[in-house]
Coordinates of C-alpha atoms in Angstrom, one line a residue:
X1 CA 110.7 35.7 43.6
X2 CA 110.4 32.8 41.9
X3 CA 112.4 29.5 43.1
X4 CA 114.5 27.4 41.1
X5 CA 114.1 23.9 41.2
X6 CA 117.6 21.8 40.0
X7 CA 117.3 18.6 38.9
X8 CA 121.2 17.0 38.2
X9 CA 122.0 15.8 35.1
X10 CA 122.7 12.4 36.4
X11 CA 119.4 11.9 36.6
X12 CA 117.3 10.4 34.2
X13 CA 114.8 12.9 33.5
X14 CA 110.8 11.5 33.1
X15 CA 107.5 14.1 32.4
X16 CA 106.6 13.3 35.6
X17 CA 110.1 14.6 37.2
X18 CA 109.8 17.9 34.9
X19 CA 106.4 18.2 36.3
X20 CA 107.3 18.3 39.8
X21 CA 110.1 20.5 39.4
X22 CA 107.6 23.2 37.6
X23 CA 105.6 22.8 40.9
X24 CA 108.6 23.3 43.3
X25 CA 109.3 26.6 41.1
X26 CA 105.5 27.9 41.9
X27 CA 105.8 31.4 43.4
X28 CA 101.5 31.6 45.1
X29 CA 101.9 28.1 47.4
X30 CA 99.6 27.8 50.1
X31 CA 99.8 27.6 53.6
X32 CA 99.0 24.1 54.8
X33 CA 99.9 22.0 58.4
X34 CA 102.8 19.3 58.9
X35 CA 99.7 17.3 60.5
X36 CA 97.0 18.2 58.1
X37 CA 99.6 17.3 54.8
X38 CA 100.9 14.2 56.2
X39 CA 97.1 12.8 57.0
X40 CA 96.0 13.7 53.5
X41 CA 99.2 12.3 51.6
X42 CA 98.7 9.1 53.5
X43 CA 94.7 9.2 52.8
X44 CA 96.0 9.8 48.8
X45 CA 98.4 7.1 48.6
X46 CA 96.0 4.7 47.2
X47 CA 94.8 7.2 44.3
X48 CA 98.9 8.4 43.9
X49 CA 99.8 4.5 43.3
X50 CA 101.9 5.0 46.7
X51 CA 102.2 1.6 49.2
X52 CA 104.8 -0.4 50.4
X53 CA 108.2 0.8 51.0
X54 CA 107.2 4.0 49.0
X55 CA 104.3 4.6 51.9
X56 CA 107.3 4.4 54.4
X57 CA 109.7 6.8 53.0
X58 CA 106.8 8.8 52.5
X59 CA 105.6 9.3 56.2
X60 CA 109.8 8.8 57.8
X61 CA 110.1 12.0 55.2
X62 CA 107.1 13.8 56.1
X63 CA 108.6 12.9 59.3
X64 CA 111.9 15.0 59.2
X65 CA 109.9 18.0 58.0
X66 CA 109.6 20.9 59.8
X67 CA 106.5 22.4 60.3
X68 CA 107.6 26.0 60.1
X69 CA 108.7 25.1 56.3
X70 CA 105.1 24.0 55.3
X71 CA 103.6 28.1 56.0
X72 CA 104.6 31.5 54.6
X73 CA 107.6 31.3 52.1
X74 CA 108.6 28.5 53.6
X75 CA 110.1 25.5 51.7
X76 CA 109.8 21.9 53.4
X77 CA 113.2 20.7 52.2
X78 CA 114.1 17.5 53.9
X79 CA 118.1 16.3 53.5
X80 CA 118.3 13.0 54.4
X81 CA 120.9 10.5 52.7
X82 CA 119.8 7.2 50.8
X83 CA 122.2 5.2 53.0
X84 CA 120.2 6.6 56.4
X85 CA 117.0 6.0 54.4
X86 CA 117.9 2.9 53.7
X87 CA 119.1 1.7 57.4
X88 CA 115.4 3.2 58.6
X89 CA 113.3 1.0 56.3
X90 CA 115.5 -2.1 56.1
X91 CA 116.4 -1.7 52.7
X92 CA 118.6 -1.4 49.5
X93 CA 119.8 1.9 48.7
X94 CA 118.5 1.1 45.5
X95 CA 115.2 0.6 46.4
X96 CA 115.2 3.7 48.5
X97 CA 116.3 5.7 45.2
X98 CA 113.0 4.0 43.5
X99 CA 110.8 5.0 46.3
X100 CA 111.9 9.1 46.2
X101 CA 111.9 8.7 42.2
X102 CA 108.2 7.5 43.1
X103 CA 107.2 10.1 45.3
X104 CA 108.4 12.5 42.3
X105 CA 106.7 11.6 39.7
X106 CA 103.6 11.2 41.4
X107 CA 103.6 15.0 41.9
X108 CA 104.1 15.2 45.6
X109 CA 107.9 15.6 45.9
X110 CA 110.6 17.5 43.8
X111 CA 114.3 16.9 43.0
X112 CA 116.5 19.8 44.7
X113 CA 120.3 18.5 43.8
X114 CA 123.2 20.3 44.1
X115 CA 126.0 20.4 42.1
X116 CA 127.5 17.5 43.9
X117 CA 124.6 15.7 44.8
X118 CA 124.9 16.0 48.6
X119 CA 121.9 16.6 50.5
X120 CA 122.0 19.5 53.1
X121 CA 119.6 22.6 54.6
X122 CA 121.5 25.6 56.2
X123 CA 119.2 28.4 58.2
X124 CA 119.7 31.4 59.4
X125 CA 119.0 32.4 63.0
X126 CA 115.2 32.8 62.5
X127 CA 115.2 29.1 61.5
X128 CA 114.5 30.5 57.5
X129 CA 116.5 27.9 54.6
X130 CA 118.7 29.7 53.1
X131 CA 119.9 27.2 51.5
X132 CA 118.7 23.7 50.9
X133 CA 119.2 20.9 49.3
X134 CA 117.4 17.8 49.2
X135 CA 113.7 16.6 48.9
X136 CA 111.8 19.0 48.4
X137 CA 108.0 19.0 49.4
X138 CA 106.5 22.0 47.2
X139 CA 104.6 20.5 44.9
X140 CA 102.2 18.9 48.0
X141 CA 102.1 22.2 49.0
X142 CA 100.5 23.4 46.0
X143 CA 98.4 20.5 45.2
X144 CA 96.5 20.5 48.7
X145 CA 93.3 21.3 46.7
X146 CA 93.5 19.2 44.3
X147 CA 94.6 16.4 46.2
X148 CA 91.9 17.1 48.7
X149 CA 89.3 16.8 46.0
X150 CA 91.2 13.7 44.6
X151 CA 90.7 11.9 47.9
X152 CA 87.0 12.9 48.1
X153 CA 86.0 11.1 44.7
X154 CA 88.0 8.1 45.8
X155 CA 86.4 7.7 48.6
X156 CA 83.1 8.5 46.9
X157 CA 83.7 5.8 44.8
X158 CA 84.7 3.3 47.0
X159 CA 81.3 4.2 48.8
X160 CA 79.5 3.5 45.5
X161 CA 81.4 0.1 45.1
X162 CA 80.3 -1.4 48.4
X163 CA 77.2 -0.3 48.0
X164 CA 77.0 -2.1 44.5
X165 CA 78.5 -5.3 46.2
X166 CA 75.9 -5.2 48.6
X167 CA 73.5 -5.0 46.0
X168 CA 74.6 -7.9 44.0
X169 CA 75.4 -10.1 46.8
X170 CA 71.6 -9.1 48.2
X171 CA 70.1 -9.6 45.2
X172 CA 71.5 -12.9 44.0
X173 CA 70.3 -14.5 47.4
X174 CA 66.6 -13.1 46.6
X175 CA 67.0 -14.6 42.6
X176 CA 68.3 -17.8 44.3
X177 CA 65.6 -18.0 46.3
X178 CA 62.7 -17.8 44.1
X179 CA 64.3 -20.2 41.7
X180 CA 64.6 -23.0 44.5
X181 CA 61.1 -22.1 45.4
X182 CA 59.2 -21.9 42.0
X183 CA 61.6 -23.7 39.8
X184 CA 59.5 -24.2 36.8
X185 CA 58.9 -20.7 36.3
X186 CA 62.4 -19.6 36.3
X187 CA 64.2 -22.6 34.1
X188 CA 67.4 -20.2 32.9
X189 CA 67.8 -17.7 35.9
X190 CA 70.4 -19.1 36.9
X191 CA 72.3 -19.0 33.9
X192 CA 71.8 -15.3 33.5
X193 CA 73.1 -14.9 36.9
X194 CA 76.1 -16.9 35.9
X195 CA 76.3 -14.8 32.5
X196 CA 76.2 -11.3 34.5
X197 CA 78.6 -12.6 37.2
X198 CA 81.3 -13.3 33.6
X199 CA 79.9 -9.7 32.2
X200 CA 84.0 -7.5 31.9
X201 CA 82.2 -4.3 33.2
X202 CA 83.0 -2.3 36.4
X203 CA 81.0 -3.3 40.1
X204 CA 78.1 -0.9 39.4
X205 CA 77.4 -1.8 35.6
X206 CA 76.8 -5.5 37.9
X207 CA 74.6 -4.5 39.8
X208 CA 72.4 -2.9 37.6
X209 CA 72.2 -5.7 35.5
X210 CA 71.5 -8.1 38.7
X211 CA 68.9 -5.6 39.3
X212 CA 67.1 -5.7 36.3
X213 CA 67.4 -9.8 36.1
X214 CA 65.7 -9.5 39.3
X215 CA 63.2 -7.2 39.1
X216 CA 62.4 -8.7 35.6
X217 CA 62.0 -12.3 37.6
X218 CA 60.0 -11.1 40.0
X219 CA 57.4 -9.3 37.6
X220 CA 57.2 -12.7 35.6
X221 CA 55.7 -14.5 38.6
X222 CA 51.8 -14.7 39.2
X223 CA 50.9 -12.2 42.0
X224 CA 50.1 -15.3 44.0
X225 CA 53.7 -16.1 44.0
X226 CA 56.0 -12.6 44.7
X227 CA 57.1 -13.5 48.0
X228 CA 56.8 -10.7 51.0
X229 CA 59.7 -8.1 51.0
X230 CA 61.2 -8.7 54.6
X231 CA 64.5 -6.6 53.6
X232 CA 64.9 -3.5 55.4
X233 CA 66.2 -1.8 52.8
X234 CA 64.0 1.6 52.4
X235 CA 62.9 1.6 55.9
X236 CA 62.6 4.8 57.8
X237 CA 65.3 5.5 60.3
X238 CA 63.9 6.0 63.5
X239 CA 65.4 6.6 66.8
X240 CA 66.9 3.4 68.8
X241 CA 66.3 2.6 72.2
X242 CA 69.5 3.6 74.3
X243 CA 71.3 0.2 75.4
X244 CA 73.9 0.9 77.7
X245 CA 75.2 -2.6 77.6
X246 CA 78.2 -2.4 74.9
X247 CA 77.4 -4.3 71.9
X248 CA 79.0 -7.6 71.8
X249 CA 80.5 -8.6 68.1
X250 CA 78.4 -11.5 66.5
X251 CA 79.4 -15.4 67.5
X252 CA 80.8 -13.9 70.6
X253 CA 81.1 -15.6 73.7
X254 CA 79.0 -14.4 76.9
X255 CA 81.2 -12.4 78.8
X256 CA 80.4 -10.0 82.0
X257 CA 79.8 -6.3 80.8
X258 CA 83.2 -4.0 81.3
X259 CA 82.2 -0.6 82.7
X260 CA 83.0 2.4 81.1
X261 CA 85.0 3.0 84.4
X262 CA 87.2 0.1 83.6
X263 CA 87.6 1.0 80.0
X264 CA 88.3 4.4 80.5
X265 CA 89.5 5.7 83.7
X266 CA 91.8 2.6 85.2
X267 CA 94.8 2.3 84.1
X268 CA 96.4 0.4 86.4
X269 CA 94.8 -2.7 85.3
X270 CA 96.3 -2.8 82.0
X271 CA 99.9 -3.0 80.2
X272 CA 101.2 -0.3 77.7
X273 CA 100.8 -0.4 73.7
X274 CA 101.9 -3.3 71.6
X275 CA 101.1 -6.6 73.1
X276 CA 98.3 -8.4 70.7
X277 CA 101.1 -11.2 70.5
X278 CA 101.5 -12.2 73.6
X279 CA 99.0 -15.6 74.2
X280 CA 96.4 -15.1 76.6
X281 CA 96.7 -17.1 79.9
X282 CA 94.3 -19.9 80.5
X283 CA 93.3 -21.6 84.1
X284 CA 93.3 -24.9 82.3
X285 CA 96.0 -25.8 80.7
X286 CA 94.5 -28.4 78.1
X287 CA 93.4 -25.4 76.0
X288 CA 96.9 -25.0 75.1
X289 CA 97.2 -28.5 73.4
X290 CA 94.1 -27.5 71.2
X291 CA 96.1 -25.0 69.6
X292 CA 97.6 -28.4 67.4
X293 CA 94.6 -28.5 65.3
X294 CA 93.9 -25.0 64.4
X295 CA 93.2 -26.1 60.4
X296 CA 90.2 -27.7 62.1
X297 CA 88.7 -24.5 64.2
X298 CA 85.6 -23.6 63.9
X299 CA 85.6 -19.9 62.4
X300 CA 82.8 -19.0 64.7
X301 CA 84.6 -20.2 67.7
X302 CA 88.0 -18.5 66.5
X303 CA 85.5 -15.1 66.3
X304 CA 84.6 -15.6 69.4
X305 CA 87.9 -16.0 71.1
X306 CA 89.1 -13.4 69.6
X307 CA 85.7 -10.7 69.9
X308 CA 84.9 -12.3 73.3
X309 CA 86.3 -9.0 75.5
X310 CA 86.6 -6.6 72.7
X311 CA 83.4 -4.2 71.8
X312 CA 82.4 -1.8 69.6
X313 CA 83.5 1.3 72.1
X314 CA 86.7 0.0 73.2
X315 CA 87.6 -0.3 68.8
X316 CA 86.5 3.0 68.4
X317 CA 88.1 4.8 71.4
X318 CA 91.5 2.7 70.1
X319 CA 91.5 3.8 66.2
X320 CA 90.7 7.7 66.5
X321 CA 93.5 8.0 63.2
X322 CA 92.2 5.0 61.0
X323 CA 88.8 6.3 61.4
X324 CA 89.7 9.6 60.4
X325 CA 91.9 8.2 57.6
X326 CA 88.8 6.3 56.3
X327 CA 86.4 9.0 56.7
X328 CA 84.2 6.5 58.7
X329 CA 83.2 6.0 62.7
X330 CA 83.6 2.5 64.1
X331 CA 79.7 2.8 65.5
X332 CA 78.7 -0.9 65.2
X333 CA 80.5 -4.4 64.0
X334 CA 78.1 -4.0 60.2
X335 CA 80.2 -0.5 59.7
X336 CA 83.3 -1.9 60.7
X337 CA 83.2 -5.2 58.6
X338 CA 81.8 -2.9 55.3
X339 CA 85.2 -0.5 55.9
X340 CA 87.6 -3.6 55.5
X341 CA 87.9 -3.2 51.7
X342 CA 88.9 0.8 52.4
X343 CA 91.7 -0.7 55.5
X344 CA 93.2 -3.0 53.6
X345 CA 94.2 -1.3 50.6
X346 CA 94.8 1.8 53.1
X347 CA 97.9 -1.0 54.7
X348 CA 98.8 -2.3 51.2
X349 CA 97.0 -5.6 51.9
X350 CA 96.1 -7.8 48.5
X351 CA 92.5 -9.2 48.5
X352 CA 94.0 -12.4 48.7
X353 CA 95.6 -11.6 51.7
X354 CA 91.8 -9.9 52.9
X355 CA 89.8 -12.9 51.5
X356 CA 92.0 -15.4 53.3
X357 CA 92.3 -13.4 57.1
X358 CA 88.3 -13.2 56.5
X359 CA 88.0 -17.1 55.5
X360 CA 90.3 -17.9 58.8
X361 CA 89.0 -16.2 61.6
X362 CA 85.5 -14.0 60.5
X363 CA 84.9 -10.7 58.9
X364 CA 84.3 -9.1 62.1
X365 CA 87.4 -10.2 64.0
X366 CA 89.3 -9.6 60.4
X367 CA 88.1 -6.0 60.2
X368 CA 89.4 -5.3 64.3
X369 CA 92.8 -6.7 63.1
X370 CA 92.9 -4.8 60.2
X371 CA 91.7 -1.7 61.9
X372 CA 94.3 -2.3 64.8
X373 CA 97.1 -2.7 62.1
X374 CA 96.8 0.6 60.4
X375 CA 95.8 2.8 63.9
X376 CA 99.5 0.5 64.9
X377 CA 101.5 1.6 61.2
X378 CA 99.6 5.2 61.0
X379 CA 101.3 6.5 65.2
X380 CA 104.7 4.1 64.7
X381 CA 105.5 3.7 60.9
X382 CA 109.0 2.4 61.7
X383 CA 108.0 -0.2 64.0
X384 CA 105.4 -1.7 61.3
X385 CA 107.4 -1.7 58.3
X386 CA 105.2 -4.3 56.9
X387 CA 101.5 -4.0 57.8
X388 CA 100.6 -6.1 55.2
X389 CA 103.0 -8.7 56.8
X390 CA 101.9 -7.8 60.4
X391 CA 98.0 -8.3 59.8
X392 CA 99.1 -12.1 58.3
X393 CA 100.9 -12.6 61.9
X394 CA 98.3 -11.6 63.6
X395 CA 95.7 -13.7 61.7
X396 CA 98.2 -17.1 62.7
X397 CA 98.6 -16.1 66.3
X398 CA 94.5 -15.9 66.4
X399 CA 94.9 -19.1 65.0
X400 CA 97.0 -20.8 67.7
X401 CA 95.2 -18.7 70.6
X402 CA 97.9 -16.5 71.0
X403 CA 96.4 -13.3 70.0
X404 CA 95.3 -10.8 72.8
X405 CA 93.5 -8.3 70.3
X406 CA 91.9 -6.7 73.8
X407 CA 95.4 -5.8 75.5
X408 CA 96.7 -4.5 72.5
X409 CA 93.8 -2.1 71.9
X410 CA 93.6 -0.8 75.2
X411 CA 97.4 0.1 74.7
X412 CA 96.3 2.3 71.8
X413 CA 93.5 3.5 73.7
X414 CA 95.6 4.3 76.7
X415 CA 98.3 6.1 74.7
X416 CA 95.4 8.5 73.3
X417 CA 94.2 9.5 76.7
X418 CA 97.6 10.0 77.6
X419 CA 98.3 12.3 75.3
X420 CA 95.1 14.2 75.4
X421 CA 95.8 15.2 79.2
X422 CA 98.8 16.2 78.5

C-alpha cells in the first residue's frame, strides 16, 4: 500500500519539500539500523550542506526515533514540538522551524502534518504506528545507497585534496630550494610559483601545475647540478621494527612511559568523562603566574604541555566514533595531523577557526583537540551544542595551562571499556 505523505497548506511548498514528500510515499524502502542511519547521516552532513544547529536537530531527532520504525513497514515518525526542540538546543522556535525545513529539502526528512498541525504517533499494542504525525524519516530510509555512495566520493575527494596539498606544499620547498642554491639559472621561478599559487582552479589542477614547473626546473639544470632525491616519497613499505614504547607526539616533553596496565586496566587512578578544563596542578606554584603572558608562549612549548602525557594509543583507544566517522585510524601523530581538515568541517569549524587553533598551540596538539571535540559532540550532542565553540575554549585554556587534554581522554576511553563489558 502506498503511504501518503501530507504536507499543510501553511507551508510554503519548495522542489525540494515535494521531493521528500515523493520519497516518504515510496512503497520498496529498505531495511536499515537506528545506529547504522544516524552514523551515516552525520558522516553526510558535510555533502547535504547540514552543520550547526541543523546537525543538532538532526542527531536529538535521530535521537527520539525508534529503532523498530527504521525495519519492515516500519515508518520512523518522530513527533516532537518546536517549543521542546527549541528548549533542547537553546534556541528560537524560529530557528528550529529553519533547521527541520533544512533537513527536508536536503532529502533526508519529510513533512507529515495533520490537519491541525499537531505532532503525535499512536501504536497499537505490537508497538506498529497507526497513526503518525510528525517528522518523518523515509526518505533516509530509501536513500541509504545513495547516500552511502555519496559519502564514499566525498571522502575520496577529500583524500585526493590532501594529497594535492601535500604535493604543492612539498614541491614548492624543493623549487625554493634550488632557486636559493643556483640562482642564476632559475631568474623567474619564483614568479611562476607566485603566478600558479593566483591560478582560480581547484587544489589538484595546482598541483599539477607545481609539478610540471618543477619537474620542468629540474630538467633545465646541468646534470652536475640536480640535487640528490632524499624524499621518501616512492619508497617501498617494509615492515617496522616493533617499539613497545608508545610514540611520544613531536616537541614533547620527556615523560616516564605509562604501561598499557595503567592505560587500560586501572581505573581507580583516574576521574570520569569531561574534565579537559580543569587546570592541571603544579608542585611549583610560579608556573601559575606564567600563564600572564600566554601571547608570548612558545608554540613548541604549549605542544609540549599539552602532548606531554598523551600518545598515540591512548587518542586512539579515546576516539573509536570520530575515527570511524572519518574513515581513518589514529595510528601515528602524521595521520592524525593530515585528518584535521576532514574533523573540522565534520564539527562545523571555519578554516579560520583551524588555521588559528593550529597557529596557537601546533598541528598535532590542534588535531587531539579537535579529535577529542567531535568523539565529545558525536556520544553527548546536547552537552556540546557548539563544537565549533568548544574546540576555541579549549584552544584558550591550553593557552593559560589550564587544559588537561590527558584526563579528559581517559574519560572517553574509560566510558568505552565500560560499556563494552557490559
Amino acid at each position: 500500500m502506498t503511504e501518503a505523505s501530507a504536507v499543510a497548506s501553511f507551508r510554503r511548498v519548495t522542489p525540494g519539500i515535494v521531493a521528500s514528500a515523493r520519497l516518504a510515499m515510496a512503497n520498496d524502502v529498505p531495511d536499515t539500523t537506528k545506529s547504522e542511519i544516524a552514523l551515516l547521516l552525520k558522516k553526510a552532513a558535510p555533502v547535504l550542506g547540514i552543520d550547526g544547529t541543523t546537525y543538532h536537530v538532526m542527531d536529538i531527532l535521530l535521537g527520539l526515533s525508534r529503532a523498530d520504525d527504521w525495519k519492515g513497514s516500519g515508518r520512523p515518525i518522530v513527533a516532537i514540538s518546536n517549543a521542546k526542540l527549541a528548549e533542547y538546543t537553546m534556541r528560537s522556535e524560529r530557528t528550529v522551524i529553519r533547521c527541520i525545513r533544512r533537513l527536508v529539502e536536503a532529502g533526508i526528512a519529510a513533512y507529515r502534518d495533520s490537519s491541525t498541525g499537531r505532532r503525535f504517533v499512536y501504536r497499537n499494542d505490537q508497538g506498529e504506528v497507526v497513526a503518525g504525525f510528525g517528522i518523518d524519516f523515509t526518505p533516509a530510509r530509501v536513500r541509504v545507497e545513495e547516500l552511502t555512495q555519496a559519502v564514499t566520493r566525498y571522502q575520496q575527494r577529500l583524500a585526493i585534496e590532501l594529497a594535492a596539498k601535500r604535493d604543492i606544499a612539498r614541491l614548492s620547498r624543493a623549487i625554493e630550494d634550488m632557486c636559493v642554491a643556483f640562482p642564476d639559472e632559475t631568474i623567474d621561478v619564483r614568479a611562476e610559483l607566485a603566478a600558479i599559487s593566483l591560478l582560480k582552479v581547484d587544489i589538484v589542477a595546482r598541483a599539477k601545475e607545481t609539478q610540471l614547473l618543477h619537474d620542468r626546473v629540474v630538467e633545465s639544470l646541468p646534470s652536475e647540478h640536480i640535487p640528490f632525491n632524499m624524499t621518501s616519497e616512492g619508497d617501498i613499505s617494509v615492515t617496522p621494527i616493533i617499539n613497545t614504547t608508545l610514540e611520544s607526539p613531536p616537541g614533547s616533553k620527556k615523560q616516564k612511559t605509562r604501561s598499557n596496565e595503567r592505560e587500560h586496566n586501572s581505573n581507580n587512578d583516574r576521574y570520569a568523562a569531561d574534565l579537559a578544563f580543569e587546570k592541571k596542578l603544579s608542585a611549583n606554584p610560579a608556573v601559575e603566574q606564567e600563564t600572564f603572558g600566554v601571547a608570548q608562549r612558545d608554540v613548541d612549548a604549549v605542544q609540549g604541555e599539552i602532548l606531554g602525557s598523551v600518545s598515540v594509543g591512548l587518542l586512539q583507544a579515546a576516539c573509536p566514533e570520530a575515527q570511524a566517522m572519518i574513515g581513518t585510524q589514529f595510528d601515528s601523530w602524521a595521520t592524525l595531523s593530515r585528518s584535521g581538515e576532514v574533523l573540522r568541517r565534520m564539527i562545523g569549524l571555519s578554516e579560520a577557526g583551524w588555521a588559528d587553533g593550529k597557529q596557537k598551540v601546533g598541528s598535532y596538539a590542534a588535531a587531539a583537540i579537535l579529535a577529542t571535540v567531535l568523539e565529545k559532540s558525536i556520544r553527548d550532542p546536547e552537552q556540546i551544542s557548539k563544537p565549533g565553540g568548544y574546540f576555541r575554549a579549549m584552544i584558550d585554556r591550553a593557552l593559560e595551562g589550564k587544559l588537561n587534554l590527558e584526563r579528559s581522554l581517559f574519560g572517553l576511553a574509560d566510558n568505552r571499556y565500560g560499556k563494552t563489558q557490559k
